Amino acid sequence: MAEPLRIPDAKVALSTASVYPESTATAFEIAARLGYDGVEVMVWTDPVSQDIEALRRLSDYHQVPILAIHAPCLLITQRVWSTDPWVKLQRARAAAEKLGASTVVVHPPFRWQRQYARAFVEGVWRMANETDVRFAVENMYPWRYRDREMLAYAPDWDVTKDDYRHFTIDLSHTATARTDALGMVSRMGDRLGHVHLADGRGSAKDEHLVPGRGTQPCAELLEGLALTGFDGHVVIEVNTRRAMSSAEREADLAEALAFTRLHLAAATKAH
């Protein structure tokens, strides 16, 4: 008699960034229609992404839980939720607590944010000790232009070089950094709390391809997570800006979800 298929605990969420240039509201609608387990809200220039009550209404209306909040750490969000990076993190934590999200995703500081960077590791630990919300610090990459490389993040784009309670692994960023993704996952160990699933081909541009369309070990990562009983979230964070229509964008997001579910289940079925 065959063993029953054991489905891993990891939930598969859609990042609201994956529908850009469409709106945060559209991401909830697509996540519900395609059967995602929830969403990760990228807090950025869309006013709805910054409004806790609006997000709660969208979540309730579409019956799609908010599983994570991505703090506004991008260059284009330097003035969103304050210009003070610590205030941004406090507001992200408050949003996560009010909306029932278990994780706040945060990037390491830009190198020119010197004071913030100096206190970052200790400060993230202090904030993590004040809440049940996970602060999962995300791996980044060196910036490249032609044959020149600029280290834009401090303490380091490779977050495994510093001591954080939880990490986010992003496979588009490992592609851009031209680093060994599975080696980085191994260094993160049981502190890997969150996954941004996307693909890349090693371009200097952060590509965020649909999983399976680049060179990153997306399938191997998912199968490894299933075998180790990973209980964090796997978030589809892909770039659909070049989609020629809403239907093409939705087809990409359906493909990404199917790829993720297939490989999360494949490892448990094989064993």
Short mmCIF file of C-alpha atoms in Angstrom, two decimals:
data_model
loop_
_atom_site.label_atom_id
_atom_site.label_comp_id
_atom_site.label_asym_id
_atom_site.label_seq_id
_atom_site.Cartn_x
_atom_site.Cartn_y
_atom_site.Cartn_z
CA MET A 1 0.00 0.00 0.00
CA ALA A 2 1.43 3.37 -1.04
CA GLU A 3 2.12 5.94 1.65
CA PRO A 4 -0.27 8.90 1.61
CA LEU A 5 1.17 12.10 0.14
CA ARG A 6 2.32 14.38 2.95
CA ILE A 7 1.77 18.02 2.06
CA PRO A 8 4.34 20.35 3.65
CA ASP A 9 3.21 23.08 6.03
CA ALA A 10 4.70 25.93 3.96
CA LYS A 11 2.09 28.31 2.59
CA VAL A 12 2.52 29.75 -0.91
CA ALA A 13 1.85 33.48 -1.12
CA LEU A 14 1.77 36.06 -3.88
CA SER A 15 3.82 39.23 -3.45
CA THR A 16 1.78 42.26 -4.41
CA ALA A 17 4.94 43.41 -6.27
CA SER A 18 4.34 40.55 -8.74
CA VAL A 19 1.43 42.37 -10.43
CA TYR A 20 3.22 45.72 -10.93
CA PRO A 21 2.31 48.05 -12.65
CA GLU A 22 -1.16 46.92 -11.60
CA SER A 23 -2.32 47.76 -8.08
CA THR A 24 -2.13 46.17 -4.65
CA ALA A 25 -5.90 45.57 -4.88
CA THR A 26 -5.41 43.64 -8.13
CA ALA A 27 -2.89 41.34 -6.40
CA PHE A 28 -5.51 40.27 -3.83
CA GLU A 29 -8.02 39.60 -6.61
CA ILE A 30 -5.54 37.47 -8.60
CA ALA A 31 -4.32 35.61 -5.50
CA ALA A 32 -7.91 34.66 -4.67
CA ARG A 33 -8.75 33.59 -8.23
CA LEU A 34 -5.63 31.46 -8.66
CA GLY A 35 -5.81 29.81 -5.23
CA TYR A 36 -2.75 31.25 -3.49
CA ASP A 37 -2.67 30.70 0.29
CA GLY A 38 -2.17 34.42 0.97
CA VAL A 39 -0.28 37.55 0.00
CA GLU A 40 2.84 39.41 1.00
CA VAL A 41 2.20 43.15 0.89
CA MET A 42 5.03 45.17 -0.61
CA VAL A 43 4.70 48.57 1.04
CA TRP A 44 5.53 51.16 -1.60
CA THR A 45 4.11 54.12 -3.52
CA ASP A 46 0.61 52.64 -4.01
CA PRO A 47 -1.38 54.37 -1.21
CA VAL A 48 -3.42 51.20 -0.55
CA SER A 49 -0.22 49.30 0.34
CA GLN A 50 0.42 51.86 3.11
CA ASP A 51 -3.13 51.81 4.55
CA ILE A 52 -3.78 49.11 7.17
CA GLU A 53 -7.56 49.48 7.09
CA ALA A 54 -7.67 49.30 3.27
CA LEU A 55 -5.50 46.16 3.37
CA ARG A 56 -7.76 44.58 5.99
CA ARG A 57 -10.82 45.25 3.84
CA LEU A 58 -9.15 43.68 0.78
CA SER A 59 -8.10 40.65 2.79
CA ASP A 60 -11.59 40.19 4.23
CA TYR A 61 -13.38 40.76 0.91
CA HIS A 62 -11.24 38.29 -1.06
CA GLN A 63 -10.79 35.88 1.88
CA VAL A 64 -7.02 36.00 1.31
CA PRO A 65 -4.86 36.29 4.45
CA ILE A 66 -1.91 38.68 4.64
CA LEU A 67 1.03 36.45 5.56
CA ALA A 68 3.89 38.96 5.41
CA ILE A 69 4.68 42.66 5.16
CA HIS A 70 7.66 43.82 3.10
CA ALA A 71 8.97 46.98 4.75
CA PRO A 72 9.53 49.96 2.42
CA CYS A 73 13.30 49.55 1.86
CA LEU A 74 13.58 50.33 -1.87
CA LEU A 75 15.11 53.45 -3.40
CA ILE A 76 11.64 54.48 -4.65
CA THR A 77 10.16 54.17 -1.13
CA GLN A 78 12.63 56.35 0.77
CA ARG A 79 9.82 58.70 1.82
CA VAL A 80 7.11 56.08 2.44
CA TRP A 81 6.15 55.72 6.14
CA SER A 82 8.80 58.29 7.19
CA THR A 83 12.36 58.96 6.07
CA ASP A 84 13.63 57.36 9.31
CA PRO A 85 14.40 53.67 8.56
CA TRP A 86 13.70 52.60 12.16
CA VAL A 87 10.25 54.21 12.03
CA LYS A 88 9.59 52.27 8.81
CA LEU A 89 10.40 49.00 10.61
CA GLN A 90 8.25 49.93 13.62
CA ARG A 91 5.32 50.71 11.31
CA ALA A 92 5.88 47.47 9.37
CA ARG A 93 5.80 45.51 12.64
CA ALA A 94 2.63 47.30 13.76
CA ALA A 95 1.00 46.56 10.40
CA ALA A 96 1.98 42.88 10.64
CA GLU A 97 0.61 42.61 14.18
CA LYS A 98 -2.70 44.29 13.26
CA LEU A 99 -3.16 42.29 10.05
CA GLY A 100 -2.13 38.91 11.46
CA ALA A 101 1.01 38.60 9.32
CA SER A 102 3.79 36.49 10.82
CA THR A 103 6.76 38.05 9.02
CA VAL A 104 8.30 41.42 8.20
CA VAL A 105 10.81 41.28 5.34
CA VAL A 106 13.60 43.84 5.51
CA HIS A 107 16.64 44.57 3.36
CA PRO A 108 20.03 45.40 4.87
CA PRO A 109 20.69 49.17 4.88
CA PHE A 110 22.18 51.06 1.98
CA ARG A 111 25.85 51.80 2.63
CA TRP A 112 25.19 55.56 2.70
CA GLN A 113 22.72 55.09 5.61
CA ARG A 114 25.78 54.99 7.89
CA GLN A 115 24.17 55.46 11.29
CA TYR A 116 21.37 52.98 10.50
CA ALA A 117 23.87 50.46 9.13
CA ARG A 118 26.09 50.64 12.21
CA ALA A 119 23.19 49.83 14.54
CA PHE A 120 21.27 47.51 12.19
CA VAL A 121 22.16 44.02 13.43
CA GLU A 122 21.69 44.91 17.09
CA GLY A 123 18.58 46.97 16.34
CA VAL A 124 16.84 44.18 14.42
CA TRP A 125 17.52 41.77 17.30
CA ARG A 126 16.06 44.29 19.75
CA MET A 127 12.91 44.72 17.65
CA ALA A 128 12.59 40.94 17.19
CA ASN A 129 12.66 40.49 20.96
CA GLU A 130 9.66 42.82 21.35
CA THR A 131 7.20 40.88 19.16
CA ASP A 132 6.14 37.46 17.87
CA VAL A 133 6.56 38.77 14.31
CA ARG A 134 9.66 37.44 12.53
CA PHE A 135 12.04 40.05 11.12
CA ALA A 136 13.52 38.12 8.19
CA VAL A 137 16.53 39.94 6.68
CA GLU A 138 16.88 39.39 2.94
CA ASN A 139 20.00 38.62 0.92
CA MET A 140 20.85 41.28 -1.67
CA TYR A 141 23.64 41.59 -4.30
CA PRO A 142 26.48 43.85 -5.47
CA TRP A 143 25.44 46.54 -7.95
CA ARG A 144 27.21 46.16 -11.30
CA TYR A 145 27.72 48.47 -14.25
CA ARG A 146 29.72 47.00 -17.13
CA ASP A 147 32.83 45.62 -15.42
CA ARG A 148 32.53 47.72 -12.27
CA GLU A 149 31.02 46.52 -9.00
CA MET A 150 29.62 48.67 -6.19
CA LEU A 151 28.89 47.33 -2.72
CA ALA A 152 25.65 49.16 -2.03
CA TYR A 153 24.56 47.39 1.16
CA ALA A 154 25.94 47.39 4.72
CA PRO A 155 26.95 45.49 6.78
CA ASP A 156 26.89 43.20 3.68
CA TRP A 157 24.69 42.07 0.79
CA ASP A 158 25.40 38.49 1.94
CA VAL A 159 23.33 38.54 5.12
CA THR A 160 24.76 35.21 6.30
CA LYS A 161 27.93 37.08 7.25
CA ASP A 162 26.01 38.69 10.11
CA ASP A 163 24.01 37.35 13.04
CA TYR A 164 20.24 37.62 12.46
CA ARG A 165 17.47 35.59 14.05
CA HIS A 166 15.68 35.02 10.74
CA PHE A 167 16.62 35.24 7.07
CA THR A 168 14.78 35.63 3.78
CA ILE A 169 16.37 33.88 0.79
CA ASP A 170 15.64 35.49 -2.61
CA LEU A 171 16.69 33.40 -5.62
CA SER A 172 16.60 36.29 -8.07
CA HIS A 173 19.11 38.06 -5.81
CA THR A 174 21.39 34.99 -5.64
CA ALA A 175 21.37 34.98 -9.46
CA THR A 176 22.30 38.67 -9.64
CA ALA A 177 25.01 38.18 -7.01
CA ARG A 178 26.26 35.11 -8.95
CA THR A 179 26.47 33.21 -5.70
CA ASP A 180 25.62 29.62 -4.79
CA ALA A 181 21.98 29.71 -3.68
CA LEU A 182 21.94 26.31 -1.99
CA GLY A 183 25.21 27.14 -0.22
CA MET A 184 23.59 30.29 1.15
CA VAL A 185 20.51 28.32 2.25
CA SER A 186 22.81 25.87 4.02
CA ARG A 187 24.53 28.73 5.89
CA MET A 188 21.14 30.12 6.91
CA GLY A 189 20.21 26.72 8.36
CA ASP A 190 17.18 26.69 10.64
CA ARG A 191 17.16 30.50 10.70
CA LEU A 192 15.76 30.53 7.16
CA GLY A 193 12.28 31.84 7.89
CA HIS A 194 10.99 33.11 4.56
CA VAL A 195 11.51 32.52 0.82
CA HIS A 196 11.14 34.85 -2.16
CA LEU A 197 10.83 32.46 -5.07
CA ALA A 198 11.90 33.77 -8.45
CA ASP A 199 14.54 32.87 -11.00
CA GLY A 200 17.40 34.61 -12.77
CA ARG A 201 20.18 34.05 -15.28
CA GLY A 202 23.00 35.97 -13.60
CA SER A 203 22.27 39.32 -15.26
CA ALA A 204 23.43 42.49 -13.50
CA LYS A 205 19.73 43.41 -13.45
CA ASP A 206 17.58 41.83 -10.73
CA GLU A 207 15.39 39.79 -13.09
CA HIS A 208 12.73 38.06 -10.92
CA LEU A 209 11.83 35.54 -13.62
CA VAL A 210 9.07 32.95 -13.23
CA PRO A 211 10.63 29.92 -11.42
CA GLY A 212 12.01 27.43 -13.91
CA ARG A 213 12.91 30.03 -16.55
CA GLY A 214 16.41 30.80 -15.27
CA THR A 215 19.45 29.04 -13.86
CA GLN A 216 18.65 29.04 -10.15
CA PRO A 217 17.95 25.79 -8.23
CA CYS A 218 14.30 26.67 -7.56
CA ALA A 219 13.06 23.06 -7.72
CA GLU A 220 15.90 21.75 -5.54
CA LEU A 221 15.29 24.45 -2.95
CA LEU A 222 11.58 23.67 -2.72
CA GLU A 223 12.17 19.94 -2.46
CA GLY A 224 14.75 20.53 0.28
CA LEU A 225 12.32 22.76 2.19
CA ALA A 226 9.62 20.09 2.04
CA LEU A 227 11.98 17.40 3.35
CA THR A 228 13.15 19.55 6.28
CA GLY A 229 9.59 20.47 7.31
CA PHE A 230 9.99 24.19 6.54
CA ASP A 231 7.06 26.02 8.14
CA GLY A 232 7.69 29.52 6.82
CA HIS A 233 6.16 31.05 3.69
CA VAL A 234 7.19 30.68 0.07
CA VAL A 235 6.37 33.93 -1.69
CA ILE A 236 6.19 34.26 -5.47
CA GLU A 237 7.95 37.54 -6.23
CA VAL A 238 8.29 37.76 -10.01
CA ASN A 239 8.45 40.57 -12.55
CA THR A 240 5.43 40.62 -14.88
CA ARG A 241 5.97 44.14 -16.22
CA ARG A 242 6.54 42.84 -19.74
CA ALA A 243 3.25 40.94 -19.85
CA MET A 244 1.30 42.14 -22.89
CA SER A 245 -2.08 41.71 -21.15
CA SER A 246 -3.70 40.95 -17.81
CA ALA A 247 -4.35 37.41 -19.06
CA GLU A 248 -0.63 36.89 -19.81
CA ARG A 249 0.32 38.23 -16.37
CA GLU A 250 -2.17 35.90 -14.71
CA ALA A 251 -0.88 32.93 -16.73
CA ASP A 252 2.67 33.65 -15.47
CA LEU A 253 1.46 33.80 -11.87
CA ALA A 254 -0.54 30.57 -12.31
CA GLU A 255 2.57 28.86 -13.74
CA ALA A 256 4.68 30.07 -10.80
CA LEU A 257 2.13 28.73 -8.30
CA ALA A 258 1.89 25.36 -10.08
CA PHE A 259 5.71 25.03 -10.19
CA THR A 260 5.96 25.78 -6.47
CA ARG A 261 3.22 23.39 -5.38
CA LEU A 262 4.55 20.64 -7.64
CA HIS A 263 8.08 20.77 -6.22
CA LEU A 264 6.98 21.17 -2.61
CA ALA A 265 4.91 18.00 -3.01
CA ALA A 266 7.43 16.09 -5.18
CA ALA A 267 9.96 15.60 -2.39
CA THR A 268 7.39 14.27 0.07
CA LYS A 269 5.95 11.92 -2.54
CA ALA A 270 9.42 10.59 -3.43
CA HIS A 271 10.07 9.76 0.22
#
